Coordinates of C-alpha atoms and ligand atoms in Angstrom, one line a residue:
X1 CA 26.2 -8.2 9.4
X2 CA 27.9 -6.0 6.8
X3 CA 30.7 -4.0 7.3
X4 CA 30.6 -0.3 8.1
X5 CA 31.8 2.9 9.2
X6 CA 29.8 5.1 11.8
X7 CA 30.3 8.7 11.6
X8 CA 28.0 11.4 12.5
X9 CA 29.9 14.8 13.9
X10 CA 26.2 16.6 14.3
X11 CA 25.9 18.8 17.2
X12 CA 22.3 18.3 18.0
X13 CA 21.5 20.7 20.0
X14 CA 17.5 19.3 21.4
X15 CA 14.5 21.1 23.4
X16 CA 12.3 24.2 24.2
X17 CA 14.1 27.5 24.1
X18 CA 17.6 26.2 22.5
X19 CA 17.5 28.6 19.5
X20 CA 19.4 30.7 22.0
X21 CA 22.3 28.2 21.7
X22 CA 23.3 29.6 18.0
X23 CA 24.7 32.3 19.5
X24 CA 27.3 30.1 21.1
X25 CA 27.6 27.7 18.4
X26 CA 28.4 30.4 15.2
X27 CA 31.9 31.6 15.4
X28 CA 32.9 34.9 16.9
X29 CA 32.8 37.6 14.0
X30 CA 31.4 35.4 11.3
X31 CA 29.5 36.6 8.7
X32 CA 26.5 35.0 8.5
X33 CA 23.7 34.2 5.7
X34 CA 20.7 33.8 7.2
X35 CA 18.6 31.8 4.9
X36 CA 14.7 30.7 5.0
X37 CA 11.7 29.9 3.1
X38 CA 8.5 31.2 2.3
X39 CA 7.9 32.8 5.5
X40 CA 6.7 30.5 8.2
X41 CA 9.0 31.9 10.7
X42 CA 8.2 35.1 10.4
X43 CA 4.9 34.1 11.9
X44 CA 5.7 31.3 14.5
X45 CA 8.3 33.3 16.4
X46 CA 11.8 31.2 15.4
X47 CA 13.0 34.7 13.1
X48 CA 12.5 36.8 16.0
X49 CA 14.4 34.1 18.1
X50 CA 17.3 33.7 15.8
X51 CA 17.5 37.4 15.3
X52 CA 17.7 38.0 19.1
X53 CA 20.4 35.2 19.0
X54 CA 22.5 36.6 16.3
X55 CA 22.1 40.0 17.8
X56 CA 23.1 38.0 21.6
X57 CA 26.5 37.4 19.6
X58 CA 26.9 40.1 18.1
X59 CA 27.2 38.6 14.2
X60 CA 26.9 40.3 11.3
X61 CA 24.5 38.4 8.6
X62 CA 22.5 39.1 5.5
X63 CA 19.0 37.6 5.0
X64 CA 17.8 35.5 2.3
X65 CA 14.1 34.5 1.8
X66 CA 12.1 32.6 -0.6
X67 CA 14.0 29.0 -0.7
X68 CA 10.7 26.9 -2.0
X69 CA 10.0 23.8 -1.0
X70 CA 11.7 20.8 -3.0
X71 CA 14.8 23.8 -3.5
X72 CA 15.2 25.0 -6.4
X73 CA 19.1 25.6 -7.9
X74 CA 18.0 29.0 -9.6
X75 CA 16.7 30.4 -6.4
X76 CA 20.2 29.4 -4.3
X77 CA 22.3 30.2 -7.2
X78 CA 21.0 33.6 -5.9
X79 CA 22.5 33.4 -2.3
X80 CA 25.5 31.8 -3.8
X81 CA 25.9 35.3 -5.4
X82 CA 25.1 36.9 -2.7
X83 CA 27.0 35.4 -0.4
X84 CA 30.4 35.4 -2.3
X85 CA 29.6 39.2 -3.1
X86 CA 29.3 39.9 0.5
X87 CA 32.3 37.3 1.6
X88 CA 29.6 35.7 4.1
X89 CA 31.4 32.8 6.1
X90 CA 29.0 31.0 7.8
X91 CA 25.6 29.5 6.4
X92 CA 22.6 29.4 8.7
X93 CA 19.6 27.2 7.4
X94 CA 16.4 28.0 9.4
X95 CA 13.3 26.0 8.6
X96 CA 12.0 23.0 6.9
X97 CA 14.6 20.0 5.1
X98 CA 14.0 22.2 1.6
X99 CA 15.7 24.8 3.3
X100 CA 18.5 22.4 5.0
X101 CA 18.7 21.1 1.8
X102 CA 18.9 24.2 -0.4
X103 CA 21.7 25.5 2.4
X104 CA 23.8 22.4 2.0
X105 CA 23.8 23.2 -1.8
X106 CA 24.6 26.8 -1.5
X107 CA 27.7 26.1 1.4
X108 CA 29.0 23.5 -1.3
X109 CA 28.8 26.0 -4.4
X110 CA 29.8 29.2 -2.7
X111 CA 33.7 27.9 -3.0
X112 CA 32.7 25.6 -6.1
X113 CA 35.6 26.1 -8.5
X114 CA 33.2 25.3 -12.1
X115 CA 29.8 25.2 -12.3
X116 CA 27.9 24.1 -9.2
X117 CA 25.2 22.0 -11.5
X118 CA 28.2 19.9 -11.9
X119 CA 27.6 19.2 -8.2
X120 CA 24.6 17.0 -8.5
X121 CA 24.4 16.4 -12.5
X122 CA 27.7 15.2 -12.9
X123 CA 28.5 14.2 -9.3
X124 CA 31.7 16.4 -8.6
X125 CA 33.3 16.2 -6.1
X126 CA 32.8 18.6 -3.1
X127 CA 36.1 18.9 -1.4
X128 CA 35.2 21.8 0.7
X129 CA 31.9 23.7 1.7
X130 CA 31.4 27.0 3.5
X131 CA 30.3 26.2 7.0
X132 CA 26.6 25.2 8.2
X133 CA 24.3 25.3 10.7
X134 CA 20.3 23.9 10.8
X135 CA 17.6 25.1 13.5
X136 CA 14.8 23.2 11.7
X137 CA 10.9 23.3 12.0
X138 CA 10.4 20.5 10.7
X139 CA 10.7 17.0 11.4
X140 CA 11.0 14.8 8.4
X141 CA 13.6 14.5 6.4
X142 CA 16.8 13.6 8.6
X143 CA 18.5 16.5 6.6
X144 CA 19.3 18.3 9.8
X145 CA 21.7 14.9 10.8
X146 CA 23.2 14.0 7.5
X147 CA 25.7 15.3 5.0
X148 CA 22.9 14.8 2.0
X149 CA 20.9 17.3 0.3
X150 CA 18.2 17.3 -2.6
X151 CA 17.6 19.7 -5.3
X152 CA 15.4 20.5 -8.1
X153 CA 16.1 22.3 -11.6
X154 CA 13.2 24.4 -13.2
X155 CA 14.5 24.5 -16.3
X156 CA 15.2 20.6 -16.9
X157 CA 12.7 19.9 -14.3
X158 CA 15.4 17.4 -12.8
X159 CA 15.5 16.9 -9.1
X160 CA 19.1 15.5 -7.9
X161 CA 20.5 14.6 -4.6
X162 CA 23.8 14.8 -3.3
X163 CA 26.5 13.9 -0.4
X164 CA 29.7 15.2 0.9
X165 CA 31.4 14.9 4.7
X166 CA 32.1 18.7 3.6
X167 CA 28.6 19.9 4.1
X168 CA 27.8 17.9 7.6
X169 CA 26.0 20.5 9.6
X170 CA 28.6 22.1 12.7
X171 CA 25.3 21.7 14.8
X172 CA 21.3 21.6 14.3
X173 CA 18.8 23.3 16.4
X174 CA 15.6 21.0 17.0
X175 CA 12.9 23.1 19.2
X176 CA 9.6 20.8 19.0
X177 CA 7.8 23.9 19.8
X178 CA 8.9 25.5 16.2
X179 CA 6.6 22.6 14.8
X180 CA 3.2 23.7 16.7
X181 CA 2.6 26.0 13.7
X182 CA 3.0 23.2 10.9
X183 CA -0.6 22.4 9.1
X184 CA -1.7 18.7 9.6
X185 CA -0.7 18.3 5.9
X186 CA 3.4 18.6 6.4
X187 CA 3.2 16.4 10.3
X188 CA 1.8 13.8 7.8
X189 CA 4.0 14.0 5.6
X190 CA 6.7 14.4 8.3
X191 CA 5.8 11.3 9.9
X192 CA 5.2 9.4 6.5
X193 CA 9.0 10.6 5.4
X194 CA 10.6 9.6 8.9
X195 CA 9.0 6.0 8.7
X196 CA 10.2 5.2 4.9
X197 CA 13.5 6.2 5.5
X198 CA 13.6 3.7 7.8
X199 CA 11.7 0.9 6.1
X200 CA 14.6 1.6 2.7
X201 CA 17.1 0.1 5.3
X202 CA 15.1 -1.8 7.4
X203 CA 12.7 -4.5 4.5
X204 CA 15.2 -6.3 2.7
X205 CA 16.6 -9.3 3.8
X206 CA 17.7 -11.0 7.0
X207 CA 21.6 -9.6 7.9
X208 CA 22.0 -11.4 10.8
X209 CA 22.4 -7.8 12.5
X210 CA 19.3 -8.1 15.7
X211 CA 20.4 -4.6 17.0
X212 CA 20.4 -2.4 14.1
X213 CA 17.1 -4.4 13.4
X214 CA 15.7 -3.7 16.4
X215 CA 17.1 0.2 16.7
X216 CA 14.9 0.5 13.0
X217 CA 11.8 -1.4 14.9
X218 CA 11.5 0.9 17.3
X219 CA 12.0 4.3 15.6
X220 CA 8.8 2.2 13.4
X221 CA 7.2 1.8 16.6
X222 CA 7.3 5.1 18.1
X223 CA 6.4 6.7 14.9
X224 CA 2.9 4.5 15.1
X225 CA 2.4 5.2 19.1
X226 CA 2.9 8.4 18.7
X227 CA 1.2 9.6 15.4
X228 CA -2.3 9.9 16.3
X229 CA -1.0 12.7 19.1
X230 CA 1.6 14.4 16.9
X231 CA -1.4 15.0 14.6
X232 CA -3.2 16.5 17.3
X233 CA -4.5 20.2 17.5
X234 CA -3.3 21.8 20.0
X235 CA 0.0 20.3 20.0
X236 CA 1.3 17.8 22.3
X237 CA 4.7 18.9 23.5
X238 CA 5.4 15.1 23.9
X239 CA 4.6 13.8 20.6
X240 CA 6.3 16.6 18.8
X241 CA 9.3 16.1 20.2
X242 CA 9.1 12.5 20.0
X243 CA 8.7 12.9 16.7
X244 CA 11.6 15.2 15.9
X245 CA 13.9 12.8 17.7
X246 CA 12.5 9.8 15.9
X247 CA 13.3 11.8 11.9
X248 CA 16.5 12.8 12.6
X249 CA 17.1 8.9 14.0
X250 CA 15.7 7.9 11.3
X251 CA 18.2 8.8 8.7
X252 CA 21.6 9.4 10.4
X253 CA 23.4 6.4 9.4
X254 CA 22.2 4.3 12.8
X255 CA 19.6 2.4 11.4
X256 CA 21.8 1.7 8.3
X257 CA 24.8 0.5 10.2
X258 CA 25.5 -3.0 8.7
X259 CA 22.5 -3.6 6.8
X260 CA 21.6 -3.6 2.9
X261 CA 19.6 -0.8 1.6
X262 CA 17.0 -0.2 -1.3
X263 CA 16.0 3.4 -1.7
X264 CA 14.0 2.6 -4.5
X265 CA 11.1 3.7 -3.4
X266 CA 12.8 7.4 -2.7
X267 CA 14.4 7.7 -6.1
X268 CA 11.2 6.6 -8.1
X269 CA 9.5 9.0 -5.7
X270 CA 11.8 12.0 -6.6
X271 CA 10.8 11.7 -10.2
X272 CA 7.3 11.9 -9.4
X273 CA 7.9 15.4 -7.7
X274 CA 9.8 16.5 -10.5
X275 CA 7.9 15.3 -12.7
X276 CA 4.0 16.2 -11.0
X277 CA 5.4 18.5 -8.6
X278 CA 3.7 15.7 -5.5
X279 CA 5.1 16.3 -1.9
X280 CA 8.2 14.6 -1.5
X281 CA 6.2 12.1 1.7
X282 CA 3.7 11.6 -1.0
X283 CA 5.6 10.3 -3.3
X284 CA 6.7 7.7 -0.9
X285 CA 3.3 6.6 -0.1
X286 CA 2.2 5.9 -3.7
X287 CA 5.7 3.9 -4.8
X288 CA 6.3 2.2 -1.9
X289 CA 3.3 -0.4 -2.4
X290 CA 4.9 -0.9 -5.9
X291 CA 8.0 -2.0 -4.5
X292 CA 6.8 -4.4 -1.9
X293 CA 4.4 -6.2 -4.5
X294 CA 6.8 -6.6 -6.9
X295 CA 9.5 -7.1 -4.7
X296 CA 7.5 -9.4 -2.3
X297 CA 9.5 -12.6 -2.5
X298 CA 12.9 -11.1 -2.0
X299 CA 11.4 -9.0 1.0
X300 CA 8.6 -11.5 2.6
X301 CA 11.1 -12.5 5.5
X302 CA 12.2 -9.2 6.7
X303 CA 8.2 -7.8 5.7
X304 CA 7.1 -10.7 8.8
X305 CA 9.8 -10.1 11.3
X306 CA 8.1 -6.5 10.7
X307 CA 4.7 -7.9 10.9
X308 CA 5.4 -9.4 14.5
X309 CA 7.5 -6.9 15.9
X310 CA 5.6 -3.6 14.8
X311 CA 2.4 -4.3 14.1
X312 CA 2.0 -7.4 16.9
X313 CA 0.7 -9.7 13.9
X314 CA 1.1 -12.9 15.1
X315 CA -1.3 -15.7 12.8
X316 CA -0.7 -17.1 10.0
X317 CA 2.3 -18.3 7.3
X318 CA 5.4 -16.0 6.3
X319 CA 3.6 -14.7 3.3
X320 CA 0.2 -14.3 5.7
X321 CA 2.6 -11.8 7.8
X322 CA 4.1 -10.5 5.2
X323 CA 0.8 -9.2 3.4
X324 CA -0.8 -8.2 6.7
X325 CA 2.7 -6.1 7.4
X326 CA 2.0 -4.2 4.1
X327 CA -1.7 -3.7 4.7
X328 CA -0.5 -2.1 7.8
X329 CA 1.6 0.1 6.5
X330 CA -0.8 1.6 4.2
X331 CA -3.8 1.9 6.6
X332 CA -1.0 3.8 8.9
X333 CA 0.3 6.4 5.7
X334 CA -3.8 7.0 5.4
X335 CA -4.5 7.8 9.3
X336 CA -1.7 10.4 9.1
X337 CA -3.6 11.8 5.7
X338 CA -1.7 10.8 2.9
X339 CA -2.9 8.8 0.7
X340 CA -1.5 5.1 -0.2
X341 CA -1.1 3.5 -4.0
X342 CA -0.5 5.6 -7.1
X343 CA -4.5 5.8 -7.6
X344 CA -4.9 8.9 -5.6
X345 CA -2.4 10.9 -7.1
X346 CA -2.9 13.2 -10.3
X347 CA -0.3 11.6 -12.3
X348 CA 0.0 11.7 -16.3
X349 CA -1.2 8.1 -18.0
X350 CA 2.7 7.9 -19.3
X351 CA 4.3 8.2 -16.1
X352 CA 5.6 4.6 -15.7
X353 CA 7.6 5.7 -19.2
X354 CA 8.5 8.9 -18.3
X355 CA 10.1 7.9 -15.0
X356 CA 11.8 4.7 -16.9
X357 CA 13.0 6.7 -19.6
X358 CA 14.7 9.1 -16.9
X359 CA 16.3 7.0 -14.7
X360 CA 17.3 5.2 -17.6
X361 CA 18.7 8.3 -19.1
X362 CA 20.7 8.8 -16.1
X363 CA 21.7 5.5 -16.1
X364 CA 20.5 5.8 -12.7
X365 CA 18.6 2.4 -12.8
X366 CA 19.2 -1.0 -11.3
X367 CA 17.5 -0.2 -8.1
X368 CA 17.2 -1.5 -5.0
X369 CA 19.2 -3.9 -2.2
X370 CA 19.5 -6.6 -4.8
X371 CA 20.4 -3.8 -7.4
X372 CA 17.6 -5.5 -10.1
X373 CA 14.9 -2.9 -10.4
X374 CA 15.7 -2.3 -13.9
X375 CA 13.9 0.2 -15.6
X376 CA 11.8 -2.5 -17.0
X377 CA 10.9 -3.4 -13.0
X378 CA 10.4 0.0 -12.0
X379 CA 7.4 0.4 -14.9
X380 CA 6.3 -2.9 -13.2
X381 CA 6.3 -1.3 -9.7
X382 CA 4.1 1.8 -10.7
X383 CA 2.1 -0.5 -12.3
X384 CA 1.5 -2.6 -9.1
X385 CA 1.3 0.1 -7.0
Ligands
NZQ1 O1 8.8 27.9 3.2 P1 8.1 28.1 4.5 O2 7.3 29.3 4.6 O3 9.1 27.9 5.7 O4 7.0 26.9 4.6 C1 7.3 25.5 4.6 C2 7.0 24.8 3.4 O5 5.9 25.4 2.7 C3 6.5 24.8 5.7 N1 7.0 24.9 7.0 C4 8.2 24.5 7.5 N2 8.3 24.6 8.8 C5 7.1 25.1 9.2 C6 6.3 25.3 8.1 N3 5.0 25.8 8.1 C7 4.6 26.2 9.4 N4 5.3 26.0 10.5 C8 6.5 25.5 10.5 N5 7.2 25.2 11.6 O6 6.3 23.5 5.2 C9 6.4 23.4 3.8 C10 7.3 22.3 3.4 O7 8.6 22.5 3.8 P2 9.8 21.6 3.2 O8 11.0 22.0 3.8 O9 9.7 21.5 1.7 O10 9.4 20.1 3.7 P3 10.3 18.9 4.2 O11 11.0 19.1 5.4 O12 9.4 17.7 4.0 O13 11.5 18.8 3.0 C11 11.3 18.2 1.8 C12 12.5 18.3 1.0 O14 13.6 17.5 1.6 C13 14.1 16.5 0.6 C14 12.8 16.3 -0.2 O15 13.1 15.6 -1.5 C15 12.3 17.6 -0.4 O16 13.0 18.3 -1.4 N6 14.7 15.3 1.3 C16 15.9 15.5 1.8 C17 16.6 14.4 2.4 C18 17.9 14.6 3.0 N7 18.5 15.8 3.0 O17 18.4 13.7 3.6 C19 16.0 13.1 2.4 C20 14.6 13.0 2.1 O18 14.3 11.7 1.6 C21 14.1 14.0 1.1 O19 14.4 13.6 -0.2
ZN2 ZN1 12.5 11.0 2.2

């Protein structure tokens, strides 16, 4: 086992009706900017709840709408305006992770001293961020119980991630019944998100570390038992929340506790939404056969354990399992709806350059637990996948 540190300081607040619980958790005469997307919670109810929470407390707080999905800097470079001009304290993210995201970015830049691109082109350093708070309707990304954040650049069409302990959330809100309203589309993706993030730390090599192994195996295996009824219409209480517990498990920093990591799926991914514009869960599912063919012999041990503890396969040689695990996987990304392999997807017939030639431009490249996915490899992963 590797060494670590374990920190998460995430107030999750969990279950029907807690949207109420903001009112507790913002401070006493903050001013708050109230930030959402394109308008899902104006029809499922949660704007109406955090309104009648915010008025509960009796905060003042300005609205901002129209954060997109995969966030785009020009759009929160607006509330960052807004929010300085209006000396608003406290930052309150209210729907998907693009929204958690986007908040994270603007509660970093609003006391930015320089430009707050530097923030995820140049990496500076975020020493302090306006506070934040998540009630999220959606359950994928983990953003609402980690300190990292995404964003995307129209103008360069670059889409960056960054971290800092200044922009942990002070608490997140996770009410399964603010997912009922979520089209079958974006549980797939939910579910298809969760799951990788826990396969990056969970398929590499053998770490001698059984319980953060087996903490990742059973997030894996609730994701799978509980699919086919998170898809369901009308929603299953049960699943939903199930399914909200299992993201934000899934990429807190437990199932990564002591282990080695890849992530090279997610940062081949991101290139393919900024480059193609692809759902972030998407992208996932069309790499991530990529990386286990190429990657097969470095990752056959840990892809067997996985074999025989998720998916019960239990014939045949390491490499039998191994193949059988990935088969799996893909037949599970498809029953949720999203597609496996890069075949699918609309994708230019240069894009195993383009994606080289960026991460090579960002000398972002080698990739992966071994750190040997070269932009050389990474052409031969979308080729393979
Ligand atoms: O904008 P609104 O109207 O709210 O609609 C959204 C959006 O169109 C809709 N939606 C959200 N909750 C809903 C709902 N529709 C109906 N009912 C609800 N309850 O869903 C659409 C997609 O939302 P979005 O927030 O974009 O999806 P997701 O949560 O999958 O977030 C994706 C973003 O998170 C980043 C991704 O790269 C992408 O930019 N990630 C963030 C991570 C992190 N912070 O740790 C890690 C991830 O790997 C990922 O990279
Ligand atoms: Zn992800």
């Amino acid at each position: 086992m590797d060494n670590f540190t374990f920190h998460n300081p995430v107030r999750l607040i969990f279950g029907q009706g807690q949207i109420a619980q903001i009112a507790k958790e913002i401070p006493a005469g903050a001013r708050v900017l109230f930030a959402f997307g394109g308008g899902s919670i104006k029809t499922n109810g949660v704007h109406a709840q955090v309104v009648a929470a915010l008025q509960a407390a009796g905060l003042f707080w300005l609205e901002f709408s129209g954060i997109e999905p995969n966030p785009r800097y020009e759009t929160l470079m607006k509330a960052v305006h807004l929010a300085r001009a209006e000396k608003l304290d406290f930052v309150l993210a209210v729907g998907g992770g693009s929204v958690a995201d986007g908040c994270k970015f603007i509660a970093a830049a609003i006391p930015f001293d320089g430009e707050p691109w530097d923030i995820l082109a140049k990496r500076a350093r975020v020493n302090t961020a306006t506070p934040l708070g998540i009630v999220l309707t959606l359950p994928a990304t983990g953003s609402e119980m980690n300190c990292f954040a995404v964003v995307s650049r129209d103008e360069t069409h670059e889409k960056l991630s960054f971290g800092s302990p200044a922009v942990w959330p002070k608490f997140s809100v996770l009410d399964p019944e603010s997912t009922y309203t979520l089209p079958p589309r974006q549980i797939g993706n939910g579910i298809v998100d969760a799951f990788v993030h826990v396969v990056e730390q969970y398929l590499t090599y053998p770490a001698q570390a059984p319980l953060t192994d087996r903490m990742a195996e059973a997030i894996l295996s609730t994701l799978v038992e509980i699919a086919p009824a998170a898809m369901s219409n009308p929603p299953d209480y049960q699943a939903r929340a199930n399914l909200m517990w299992c993201a934000a498990m899934a990429l807190n920093g437990l199932v990564g506790a002591g282990v080695p990591q890849d992530w090279a799926t997610h940062y081949i991914g991101h290139e393919l939404t900024a480059i193609a514009g692809i759902d972030h869960a998407r992208t996932l599912a069309a790499v991530w056969p990529g990386v286990m063919a190429v990657k097969f012999e470095a990752k056959k041990a840990k892809l067997a354990q996985y074999a025989e503890r998720v998916w019960n396969v239990r014939e045949g040689s390491v490499d039998d399992k191994a193949r059988a695990a990935i088969a799996h996987t893909r037949a599970f990304f498809e029953s949720v709806g999203v597609p496996s392999g890069l075949a699918p997807y609309d994708l230019p017939a240069d894009i195993a350059d383009q994606v080289a030639a960026r991460l090579d431009a960002r000398n972002q490249a080698p990739l992966g637990e071994h750190g040997d996915i070269d932009s050389a490899m990474v052409k031969r992963v979308l080729a393979a996948a």
